[in-house]
Coordinates of C-alpha atoms (C1' of nucleotides) in Angstrom, one line a residue:
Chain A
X1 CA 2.0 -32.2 -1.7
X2 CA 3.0 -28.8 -2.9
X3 CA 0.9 -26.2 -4.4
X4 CA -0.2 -26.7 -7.7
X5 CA 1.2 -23.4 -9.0
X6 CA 4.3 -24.4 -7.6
X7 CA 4.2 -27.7 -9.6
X8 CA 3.8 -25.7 -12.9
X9 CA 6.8 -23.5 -12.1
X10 CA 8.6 -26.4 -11.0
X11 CA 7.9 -28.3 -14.5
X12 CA 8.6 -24.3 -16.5
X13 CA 12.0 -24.0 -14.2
X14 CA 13.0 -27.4 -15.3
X15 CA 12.0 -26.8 -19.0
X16 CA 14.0 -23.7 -18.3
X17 CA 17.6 -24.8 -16.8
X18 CA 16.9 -27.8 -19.5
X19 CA 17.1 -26.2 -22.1
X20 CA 13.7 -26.4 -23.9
X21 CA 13.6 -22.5 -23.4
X22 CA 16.5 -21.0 -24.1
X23 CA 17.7 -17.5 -23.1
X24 CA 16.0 -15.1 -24.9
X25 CA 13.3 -17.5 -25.9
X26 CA 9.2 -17.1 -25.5
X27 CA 7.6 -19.0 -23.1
X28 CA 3.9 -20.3 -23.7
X29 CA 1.1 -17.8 -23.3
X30 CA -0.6 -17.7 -20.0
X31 CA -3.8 -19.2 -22.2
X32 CA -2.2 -22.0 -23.3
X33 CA -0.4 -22.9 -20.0
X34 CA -3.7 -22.8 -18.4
X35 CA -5.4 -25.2 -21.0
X36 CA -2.0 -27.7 -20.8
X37 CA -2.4 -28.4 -17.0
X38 CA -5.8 -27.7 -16.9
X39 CA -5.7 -24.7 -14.5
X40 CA -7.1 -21.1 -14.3
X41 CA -5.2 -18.5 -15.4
X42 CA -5.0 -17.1 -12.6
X43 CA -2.5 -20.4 -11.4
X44 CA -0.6 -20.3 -13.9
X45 CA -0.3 -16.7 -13.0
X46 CA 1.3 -17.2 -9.7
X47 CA 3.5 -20.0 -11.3
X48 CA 5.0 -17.5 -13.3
X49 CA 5.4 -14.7 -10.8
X50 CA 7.4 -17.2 -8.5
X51 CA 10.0 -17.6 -11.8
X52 CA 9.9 -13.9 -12.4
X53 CA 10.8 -13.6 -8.8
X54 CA 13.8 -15.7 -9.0
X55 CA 14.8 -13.7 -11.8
X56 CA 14.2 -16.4 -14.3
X57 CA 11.8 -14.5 -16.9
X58 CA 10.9 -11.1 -17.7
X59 CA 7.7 -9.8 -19.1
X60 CA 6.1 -6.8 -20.9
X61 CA 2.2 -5.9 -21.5
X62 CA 1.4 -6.8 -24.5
X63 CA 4.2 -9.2 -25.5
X64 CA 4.9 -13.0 -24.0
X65 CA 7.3 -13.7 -21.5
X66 CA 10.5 -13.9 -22.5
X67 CA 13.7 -16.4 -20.9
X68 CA 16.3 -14.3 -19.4
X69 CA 18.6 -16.8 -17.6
X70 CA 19.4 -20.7 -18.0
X71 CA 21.3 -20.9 -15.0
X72 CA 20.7 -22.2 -11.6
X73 CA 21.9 -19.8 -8.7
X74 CA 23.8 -21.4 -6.1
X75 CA 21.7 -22.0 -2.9
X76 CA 18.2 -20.3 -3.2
X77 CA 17.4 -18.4 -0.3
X78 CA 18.5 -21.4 1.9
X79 CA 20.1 -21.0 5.2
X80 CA 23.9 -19.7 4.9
X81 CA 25.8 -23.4 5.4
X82 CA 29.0 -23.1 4.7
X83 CA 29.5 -26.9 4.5
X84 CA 27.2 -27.8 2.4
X85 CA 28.0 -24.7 0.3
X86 CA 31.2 -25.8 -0.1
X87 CA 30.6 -29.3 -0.5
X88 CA 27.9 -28.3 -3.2
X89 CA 30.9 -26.2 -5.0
X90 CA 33.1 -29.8 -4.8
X91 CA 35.3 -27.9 -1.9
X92 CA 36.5 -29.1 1.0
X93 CA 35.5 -27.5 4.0
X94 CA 37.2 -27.4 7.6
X95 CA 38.0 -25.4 10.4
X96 CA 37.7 -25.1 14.0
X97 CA 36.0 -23.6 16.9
X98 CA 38.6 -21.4 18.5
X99 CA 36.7 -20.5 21.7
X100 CA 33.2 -20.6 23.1
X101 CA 31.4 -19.5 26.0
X102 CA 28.2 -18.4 27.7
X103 CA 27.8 -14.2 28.5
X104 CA 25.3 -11.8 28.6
X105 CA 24.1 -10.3 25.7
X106 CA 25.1 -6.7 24.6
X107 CA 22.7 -4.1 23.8
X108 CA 22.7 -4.7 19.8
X109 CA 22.8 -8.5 20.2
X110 CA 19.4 -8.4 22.9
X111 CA 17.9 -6.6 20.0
X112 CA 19.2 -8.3 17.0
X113 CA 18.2 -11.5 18.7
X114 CA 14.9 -9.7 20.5
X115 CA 16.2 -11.1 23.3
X116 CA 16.3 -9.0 27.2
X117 CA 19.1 -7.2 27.2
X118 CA 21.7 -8.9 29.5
X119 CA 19.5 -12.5 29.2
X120 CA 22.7 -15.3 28.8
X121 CA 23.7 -16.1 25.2
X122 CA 26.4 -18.4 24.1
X123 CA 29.2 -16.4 21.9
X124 CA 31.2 -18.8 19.4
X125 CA 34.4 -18.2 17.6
X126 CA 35.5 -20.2 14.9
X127 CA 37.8 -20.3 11.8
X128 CA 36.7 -22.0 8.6
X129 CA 38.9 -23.2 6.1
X130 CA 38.6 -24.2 1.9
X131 CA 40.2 -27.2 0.9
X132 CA 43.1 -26.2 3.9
X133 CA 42.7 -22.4 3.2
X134 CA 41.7 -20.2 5.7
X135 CA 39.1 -18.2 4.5
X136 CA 36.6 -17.1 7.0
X137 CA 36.3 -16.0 10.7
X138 CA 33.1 -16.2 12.1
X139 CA 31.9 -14.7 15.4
X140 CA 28.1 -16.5 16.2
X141 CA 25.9 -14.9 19.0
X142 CA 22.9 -17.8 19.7
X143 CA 19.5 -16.9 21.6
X144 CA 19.4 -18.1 24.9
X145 CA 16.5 -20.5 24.2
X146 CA 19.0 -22.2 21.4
X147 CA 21.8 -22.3 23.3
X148 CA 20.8 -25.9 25.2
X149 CA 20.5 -27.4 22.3
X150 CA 23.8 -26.0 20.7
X151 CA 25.6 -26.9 23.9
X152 CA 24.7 -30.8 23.3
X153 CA 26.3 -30.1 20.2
X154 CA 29.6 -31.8 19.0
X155 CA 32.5 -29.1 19.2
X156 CA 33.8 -30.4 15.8
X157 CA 30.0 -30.0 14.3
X158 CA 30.5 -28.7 10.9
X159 CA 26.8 -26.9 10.7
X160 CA 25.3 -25.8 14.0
X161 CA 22.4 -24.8 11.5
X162 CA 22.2 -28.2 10.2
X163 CA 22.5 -30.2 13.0
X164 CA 19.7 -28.2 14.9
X165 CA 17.5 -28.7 12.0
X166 CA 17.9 -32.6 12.2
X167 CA 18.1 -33.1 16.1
X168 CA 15.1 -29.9 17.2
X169 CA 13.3 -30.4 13.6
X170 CA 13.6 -26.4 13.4
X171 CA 13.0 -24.7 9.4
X172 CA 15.6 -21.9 9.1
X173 CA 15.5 -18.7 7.0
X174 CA 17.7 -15.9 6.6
X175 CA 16.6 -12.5 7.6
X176 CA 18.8 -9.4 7.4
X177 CA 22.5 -9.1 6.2
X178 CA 24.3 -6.3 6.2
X179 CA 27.6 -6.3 4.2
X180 CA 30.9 -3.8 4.0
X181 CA 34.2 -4.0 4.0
X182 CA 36.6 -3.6 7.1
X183 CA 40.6 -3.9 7.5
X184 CA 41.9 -6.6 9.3
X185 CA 42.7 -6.8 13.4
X186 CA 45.6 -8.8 14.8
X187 CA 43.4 -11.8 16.0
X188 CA 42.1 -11.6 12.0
X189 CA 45.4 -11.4 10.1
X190 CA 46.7 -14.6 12.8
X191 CA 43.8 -16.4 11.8
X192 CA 43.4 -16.1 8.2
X193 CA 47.2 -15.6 7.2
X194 CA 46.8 -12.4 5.6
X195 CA 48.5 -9.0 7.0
X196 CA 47.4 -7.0 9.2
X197 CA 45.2 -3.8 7.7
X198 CA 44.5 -5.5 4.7
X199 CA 40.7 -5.7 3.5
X200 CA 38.0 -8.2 4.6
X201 CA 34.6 -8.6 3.7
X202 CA 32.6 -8.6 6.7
X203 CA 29.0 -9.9 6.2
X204 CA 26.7 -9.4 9.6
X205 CA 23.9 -12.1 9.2
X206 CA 20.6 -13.0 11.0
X207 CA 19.0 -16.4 10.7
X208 CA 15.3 -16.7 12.3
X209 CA 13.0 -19.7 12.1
X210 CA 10.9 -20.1 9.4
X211 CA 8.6 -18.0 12.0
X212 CA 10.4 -15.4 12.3
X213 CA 11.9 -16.2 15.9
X214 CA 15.6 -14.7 15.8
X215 CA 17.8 -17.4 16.7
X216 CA 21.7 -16.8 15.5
X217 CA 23.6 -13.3 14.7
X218 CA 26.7 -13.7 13.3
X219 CA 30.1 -11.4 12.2
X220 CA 31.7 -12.9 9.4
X221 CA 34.6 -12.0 7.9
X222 CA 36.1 -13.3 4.5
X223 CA 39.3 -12.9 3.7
X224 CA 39.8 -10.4 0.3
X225 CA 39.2 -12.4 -3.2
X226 CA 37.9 -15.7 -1.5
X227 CA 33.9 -15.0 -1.9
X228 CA 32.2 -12.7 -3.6
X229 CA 28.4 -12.1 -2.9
X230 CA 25.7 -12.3 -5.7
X231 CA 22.4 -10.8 -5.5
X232 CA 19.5 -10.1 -7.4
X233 CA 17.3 -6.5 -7.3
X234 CA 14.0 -7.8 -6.5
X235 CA 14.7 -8.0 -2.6
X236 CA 17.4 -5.5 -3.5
X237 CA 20.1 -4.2 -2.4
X238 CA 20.5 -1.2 -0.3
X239 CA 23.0 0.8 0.3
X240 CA 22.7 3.1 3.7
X241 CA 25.2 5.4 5.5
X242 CA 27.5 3.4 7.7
X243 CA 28.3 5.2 11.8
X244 CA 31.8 4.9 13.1
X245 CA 31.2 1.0 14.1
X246 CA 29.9 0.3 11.1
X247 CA 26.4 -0.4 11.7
X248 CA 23.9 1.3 10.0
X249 CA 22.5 4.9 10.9
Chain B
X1 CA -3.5 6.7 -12.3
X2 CA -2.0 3.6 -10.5
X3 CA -3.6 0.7 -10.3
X4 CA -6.6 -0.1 -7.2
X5 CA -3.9 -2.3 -5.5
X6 CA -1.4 -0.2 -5.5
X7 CA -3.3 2.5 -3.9
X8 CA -4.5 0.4 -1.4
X9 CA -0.5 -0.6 -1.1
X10 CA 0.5 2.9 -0.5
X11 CA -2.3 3.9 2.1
X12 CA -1.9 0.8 4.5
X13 CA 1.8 1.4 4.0
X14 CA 1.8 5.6 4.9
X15 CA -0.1 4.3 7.8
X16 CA 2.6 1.8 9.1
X17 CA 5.2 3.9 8.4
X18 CA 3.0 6.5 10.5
X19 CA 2.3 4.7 13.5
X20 CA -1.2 3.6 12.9
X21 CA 0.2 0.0 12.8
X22 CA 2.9 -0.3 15.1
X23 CA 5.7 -3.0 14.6
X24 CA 4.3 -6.5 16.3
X25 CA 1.0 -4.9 15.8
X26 CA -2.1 -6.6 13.3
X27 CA -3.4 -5.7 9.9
X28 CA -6.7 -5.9 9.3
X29 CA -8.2 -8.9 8.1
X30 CA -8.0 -9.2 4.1
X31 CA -12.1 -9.3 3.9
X32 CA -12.1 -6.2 6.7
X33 CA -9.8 -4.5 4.3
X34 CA -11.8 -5.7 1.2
X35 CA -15.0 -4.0 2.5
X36 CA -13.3 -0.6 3.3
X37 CA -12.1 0.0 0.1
X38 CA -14.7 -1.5 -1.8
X39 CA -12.6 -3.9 -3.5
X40 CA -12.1 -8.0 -3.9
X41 CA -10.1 -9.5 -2.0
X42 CA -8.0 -10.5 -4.5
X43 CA -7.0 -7.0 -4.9
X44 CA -6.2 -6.7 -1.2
X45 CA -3.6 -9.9 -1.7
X46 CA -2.3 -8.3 -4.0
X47 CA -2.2 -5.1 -2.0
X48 CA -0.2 -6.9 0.5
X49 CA 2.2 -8.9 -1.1
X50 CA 3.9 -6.2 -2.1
X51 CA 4.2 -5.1 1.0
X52 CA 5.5 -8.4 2.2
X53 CA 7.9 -8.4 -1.0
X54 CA 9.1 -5.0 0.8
X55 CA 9.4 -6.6 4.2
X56 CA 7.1 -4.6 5.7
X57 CA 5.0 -7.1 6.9
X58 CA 4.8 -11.1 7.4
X59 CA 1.8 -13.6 7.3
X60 CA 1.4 -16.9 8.6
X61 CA -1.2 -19.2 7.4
X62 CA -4.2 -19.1 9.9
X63 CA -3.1 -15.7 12.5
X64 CA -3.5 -12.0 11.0
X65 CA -1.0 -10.2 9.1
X66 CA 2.1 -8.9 11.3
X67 CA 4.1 -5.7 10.9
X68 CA 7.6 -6.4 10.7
X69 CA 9.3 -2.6 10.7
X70 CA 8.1 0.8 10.7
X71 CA 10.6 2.6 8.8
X72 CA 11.3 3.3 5.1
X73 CA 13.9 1.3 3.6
X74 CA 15.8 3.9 0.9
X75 CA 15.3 3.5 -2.5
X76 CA 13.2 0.2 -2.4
X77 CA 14.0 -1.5 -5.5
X78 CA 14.6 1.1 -7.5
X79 CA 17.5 1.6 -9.7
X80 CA 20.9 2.6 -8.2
X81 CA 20.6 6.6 -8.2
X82 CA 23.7 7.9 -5.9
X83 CA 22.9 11.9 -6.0
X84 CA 18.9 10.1 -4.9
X85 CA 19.8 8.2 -2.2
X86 CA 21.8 10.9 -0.6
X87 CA 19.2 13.2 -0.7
X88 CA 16.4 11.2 0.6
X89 CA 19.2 10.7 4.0
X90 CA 19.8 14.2 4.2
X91 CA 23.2 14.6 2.7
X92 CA 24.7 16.5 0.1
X93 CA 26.0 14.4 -3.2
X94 CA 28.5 15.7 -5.4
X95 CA 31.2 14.6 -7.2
X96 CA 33.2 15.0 -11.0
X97 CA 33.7 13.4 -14.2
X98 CA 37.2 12.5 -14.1
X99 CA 37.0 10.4 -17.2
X100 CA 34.7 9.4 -20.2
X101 CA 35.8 7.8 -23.6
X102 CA 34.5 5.5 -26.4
X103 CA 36.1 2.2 -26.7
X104 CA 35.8 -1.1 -27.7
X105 CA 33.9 -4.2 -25.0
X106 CA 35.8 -6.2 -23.6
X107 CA 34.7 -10.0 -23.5
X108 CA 33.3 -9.7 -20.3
X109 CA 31.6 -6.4 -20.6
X110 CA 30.1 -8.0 -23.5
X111 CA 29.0 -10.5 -21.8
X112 CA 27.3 -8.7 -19.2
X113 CA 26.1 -6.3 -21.6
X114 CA 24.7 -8.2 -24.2
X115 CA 26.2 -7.1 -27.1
X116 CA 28.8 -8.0 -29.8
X117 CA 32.5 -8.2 -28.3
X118 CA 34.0 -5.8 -29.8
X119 CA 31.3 -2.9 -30.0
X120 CA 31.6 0.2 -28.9
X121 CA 31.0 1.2 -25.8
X122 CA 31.3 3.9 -23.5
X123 CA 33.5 4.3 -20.5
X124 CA 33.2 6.8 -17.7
X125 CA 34.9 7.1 -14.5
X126 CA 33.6 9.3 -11.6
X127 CA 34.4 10.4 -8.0
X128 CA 31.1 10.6 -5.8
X129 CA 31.5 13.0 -2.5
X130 CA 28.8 13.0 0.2
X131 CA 28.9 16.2 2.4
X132 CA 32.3 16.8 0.2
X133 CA 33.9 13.7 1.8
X134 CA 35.1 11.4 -1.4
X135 CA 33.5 8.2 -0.8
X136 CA 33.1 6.4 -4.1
X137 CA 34.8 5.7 -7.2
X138 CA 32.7 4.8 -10.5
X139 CA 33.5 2.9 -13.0
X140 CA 30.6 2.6 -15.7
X141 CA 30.2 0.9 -18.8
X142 CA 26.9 1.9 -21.0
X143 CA 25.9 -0.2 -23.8
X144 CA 26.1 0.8 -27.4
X145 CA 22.4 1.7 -28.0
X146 CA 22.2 4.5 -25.3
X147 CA 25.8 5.7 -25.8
X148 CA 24.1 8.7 -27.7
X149 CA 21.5 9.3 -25.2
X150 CA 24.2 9.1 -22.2
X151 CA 26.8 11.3 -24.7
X152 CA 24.2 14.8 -25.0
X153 CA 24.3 14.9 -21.0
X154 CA 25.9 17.5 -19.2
X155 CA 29.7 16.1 -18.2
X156 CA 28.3 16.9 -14.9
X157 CA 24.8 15.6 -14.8
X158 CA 24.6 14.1 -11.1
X159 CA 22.1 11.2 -12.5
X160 CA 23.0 9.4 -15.8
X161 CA 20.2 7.0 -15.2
X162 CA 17.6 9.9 -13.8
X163 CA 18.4 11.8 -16.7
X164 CA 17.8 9.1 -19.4
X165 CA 14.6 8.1 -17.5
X166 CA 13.6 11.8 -18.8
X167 CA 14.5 12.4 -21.7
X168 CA 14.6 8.6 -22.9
X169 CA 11.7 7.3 -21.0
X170 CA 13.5 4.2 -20.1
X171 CA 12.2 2.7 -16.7
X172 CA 15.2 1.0 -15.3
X173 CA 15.5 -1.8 -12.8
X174 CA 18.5 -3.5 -11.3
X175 CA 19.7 -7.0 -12.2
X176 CA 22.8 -8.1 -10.6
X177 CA 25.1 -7.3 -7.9
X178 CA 28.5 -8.7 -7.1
X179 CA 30.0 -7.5 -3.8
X180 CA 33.4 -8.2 -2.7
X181 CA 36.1 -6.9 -0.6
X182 CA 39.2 -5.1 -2.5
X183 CA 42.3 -3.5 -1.8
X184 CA 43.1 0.4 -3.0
X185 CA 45.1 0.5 -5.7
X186 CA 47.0 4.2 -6.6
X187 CA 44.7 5.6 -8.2
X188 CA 42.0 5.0 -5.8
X189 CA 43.8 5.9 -2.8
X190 CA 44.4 9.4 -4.7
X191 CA 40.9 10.0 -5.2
X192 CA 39.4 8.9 -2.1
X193 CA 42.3 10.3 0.3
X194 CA 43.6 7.1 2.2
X195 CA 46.3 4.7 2.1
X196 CA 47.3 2.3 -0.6
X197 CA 46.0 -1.3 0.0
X198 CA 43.0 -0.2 2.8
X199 CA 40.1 -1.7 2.2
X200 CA 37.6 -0.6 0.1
X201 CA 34.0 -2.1 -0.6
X202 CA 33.3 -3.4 -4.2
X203 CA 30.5 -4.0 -6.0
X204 CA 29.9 -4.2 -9.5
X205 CA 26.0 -3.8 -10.6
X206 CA 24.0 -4.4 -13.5
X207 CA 21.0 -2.4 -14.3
X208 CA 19.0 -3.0 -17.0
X209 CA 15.8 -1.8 -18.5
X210 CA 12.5 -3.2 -17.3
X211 CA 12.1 -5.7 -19.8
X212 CA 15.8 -7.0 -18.9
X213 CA 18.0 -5.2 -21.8
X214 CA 21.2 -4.6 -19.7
X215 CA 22.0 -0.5 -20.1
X216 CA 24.7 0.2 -17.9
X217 CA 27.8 -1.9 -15.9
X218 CA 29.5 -0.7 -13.0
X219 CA 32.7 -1.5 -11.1
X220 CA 31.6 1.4 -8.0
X221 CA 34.5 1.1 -5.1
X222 CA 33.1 2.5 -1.9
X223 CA 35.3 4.0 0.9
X224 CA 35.3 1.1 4.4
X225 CA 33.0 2.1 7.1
X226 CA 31.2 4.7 4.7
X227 CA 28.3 2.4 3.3
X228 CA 26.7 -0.8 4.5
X229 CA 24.7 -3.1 1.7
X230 CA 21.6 -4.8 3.5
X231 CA 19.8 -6.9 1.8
X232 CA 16.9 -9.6 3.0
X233 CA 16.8 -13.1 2.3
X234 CA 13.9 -13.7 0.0
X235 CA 15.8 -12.4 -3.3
X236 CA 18.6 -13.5 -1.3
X237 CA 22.6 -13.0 -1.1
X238 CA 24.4 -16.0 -2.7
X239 CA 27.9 -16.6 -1.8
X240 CA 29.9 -17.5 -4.5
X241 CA 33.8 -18.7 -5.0
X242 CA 35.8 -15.9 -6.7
X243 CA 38.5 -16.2 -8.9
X244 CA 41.9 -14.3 -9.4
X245 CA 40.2 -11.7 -10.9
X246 CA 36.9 -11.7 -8.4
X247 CA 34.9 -12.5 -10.9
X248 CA 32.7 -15.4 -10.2
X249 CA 33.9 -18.8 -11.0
Chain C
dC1 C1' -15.0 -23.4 17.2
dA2 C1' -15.1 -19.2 14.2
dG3 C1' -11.8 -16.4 11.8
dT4 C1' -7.9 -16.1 8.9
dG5 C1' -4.8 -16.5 5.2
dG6 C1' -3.5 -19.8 1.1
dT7 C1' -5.1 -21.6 -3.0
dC8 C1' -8.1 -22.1 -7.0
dT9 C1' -11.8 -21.2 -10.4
dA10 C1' -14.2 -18.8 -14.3
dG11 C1' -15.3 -15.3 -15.8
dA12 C1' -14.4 -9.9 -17.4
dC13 C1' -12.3 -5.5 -19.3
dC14 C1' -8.3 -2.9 -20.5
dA15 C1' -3.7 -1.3 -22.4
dC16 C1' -0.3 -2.7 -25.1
dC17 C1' 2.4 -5.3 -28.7
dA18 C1' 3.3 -7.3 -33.1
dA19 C1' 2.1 -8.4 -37.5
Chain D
dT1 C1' -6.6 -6.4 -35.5
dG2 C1' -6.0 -10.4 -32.7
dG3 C1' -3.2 -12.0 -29.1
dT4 C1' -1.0 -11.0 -24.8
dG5 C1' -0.2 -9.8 -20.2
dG6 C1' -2.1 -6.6 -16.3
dT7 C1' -5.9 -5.9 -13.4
dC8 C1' -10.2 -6.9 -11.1
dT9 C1' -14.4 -9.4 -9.5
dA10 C1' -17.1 -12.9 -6.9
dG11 C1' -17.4 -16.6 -5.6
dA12 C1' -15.3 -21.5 -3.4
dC13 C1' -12.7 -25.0 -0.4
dC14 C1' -9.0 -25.9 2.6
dA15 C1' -5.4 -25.7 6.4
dC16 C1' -4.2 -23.5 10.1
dT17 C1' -4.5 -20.3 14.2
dG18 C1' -6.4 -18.7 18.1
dG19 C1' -9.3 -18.4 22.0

DNA sequence: CAGTGGTCTAGACCACCAA
DNA sequence: TGGTGGTCTAGACCACTGG
């Protein structure tokens, strides 16, 4: 049973993507929210901070709330699937694992992953394709406590994150990216048919249990005019300075 | 005078960032909190939920608060401000106008901007150094209404949004950002000294003012390897599929 | 089990906006 | 000037955590 604010922003984000509010529209005042669903004002209060937090509607002292999107973003803070991203987009994904095996960790993946440094983690190559296209080379580093469950795991899986979800019942969330561009290496160019040297956008991701507990780092790099990443300022964006391996100083 | 919460906000975070509260360490309890500064403990949520909307620390139901990371993130939130952020990291901005004219929106600037297609708009193109090194090119679009605040600036004002916070009292906020990978074209392999078709980090950004009235849009090409976005989930990064233009489809 | 955070209520005062 | 959102108070009950 969710939260009763969260059924009132549930029922205003409906009314919203619906249409009954349109973009640039007033929503109810807090006062009359309150006295339609019988709440405080203070609940309806939260309802509406969780749709000003998605970026749904704005607000100003003094004046009422106003609608400033209609629009569902793709994939709300869910875990980074690329299957069911795709699928959700009415693509076809694929792809293949190109090479996996168990090795110690390195001294940014132990802490990435807050793992000992040198504890065993299983590294995973694998190439993703878009309706037969190439578009993706991803290079996932798993936490040691993870990896026997990933092992059981079909080779052909198509979402590692998925599947551990159903078979260990764990919540996933993202935690960190950290995005830039980089030029392509041999292995890269072979793998996503695109020349050597050209640009790639490389997104580094962490995805922790809903806990907090680290559990997969991954390079990902996207070939040049295939994705492009959306985000919002609340939760910002920030840009640092960038050392010689790219990772931040 | 900011408001109790905030205060409270800024004192338990000074003492995080301080040390006092080490990362993996324990907040106080909300009522502890509640009785040192006299307050309800409502106002100590509040207190902390913007630090947890700030990442600085993470609750589960039932155990005591967590601290998540010691260090200041730049520019939390705030509106992109180049010659800012590279002072707060200890670096030298600089940079030149190398363009600015009036013209007419073009469909999708008037889409993004929220005004008539067709209006007149203003169009500036910069080079941004850090430490003298060229590592950005700027391409901005501002909005008919604040085309005559932006046009009395200095050609070489570092900070078209700082300086219309002044002398416009505008408070600005960031809406969107698109980030994608892109190849050099002429022009900006001239201006940021490397080859034609290297990679170079895109991302196009809309800030608008606080009650959502878009100001400013911005194509801003960064140099590879010299900036890294990071972002954190909640908020989140969306990957979208791009067309032939990168724009989102 | 006692303590903690998550939710909710029912008031209150203020600054600000629009008419 | 009346309505609105922003802030604050002082309670309450619950679900969950930890020892």
């Amino acid at each position: 049973m969710p939260a009763r604010y969260e059924q009132i922003a549930a029922e205003l984000r409906e009314a919203i993507l619906g249409g009954t509010y349109p973009v640039g529209s007033h929503l109810p005042s807090e006062a009359a929210l309150a006295a339609r669903h019988s709440a405080a004002r203070g609940t309806v209060r939260q309802a509406v901070a969780l749709l000003a937090s998605e970026g749904l509607v704005g607000s100003r002292q003094g004046a009422r709330r106003v609608v400033l999107r209609g629009e569902r973003d793709q994939l709300f803070g869910e875990p980074y699937d690329f299957a069911r991203w795709a699928g959700a987009l009415g693509h076809r994904a694929g792809g293949e694992v190109i090479g996996r095996r168990r090795r110690k960790a390195s001294a940014t993946e132990a802490v990435r992953l807050a793992v000992c440094a040198g504890e065993e983690v299983l590294s995973m190559l694998r190439l993703r394709t878009l309706d037969g296209v190439p578009v993706l080379v991803e290079r996932a580093v798993y936490a040691s406590w993870v990896v026997p469950a990933v092992e059981v795991l079909e080779p052909g899986c198509e979402s590692v994150v998925g599947a551990l979800g159903e078979t260990a019942g764990l919540a996933f969330r993202h935690g960190e990216h950290l995005i830039d561009a980089v030029a392509a290496g041999v292995q890269e160019a072979r793998l996503l048919a695109v020349r050597r040297g050209s640009p790639l956008l490389r997104r580094r991701r962490l995805t922790s249990t809903a806990e907090g507990r680290p559990v997969e780092w991954s390079d990902d790099r996207y070939r040049a005019g295939s994705v492009v990443f959306a985000t919002r300022s609340p939760g910002g964006v920030n840009p640092s300075l960038a050392g010689q391996d790219g990772d931040l100083r």
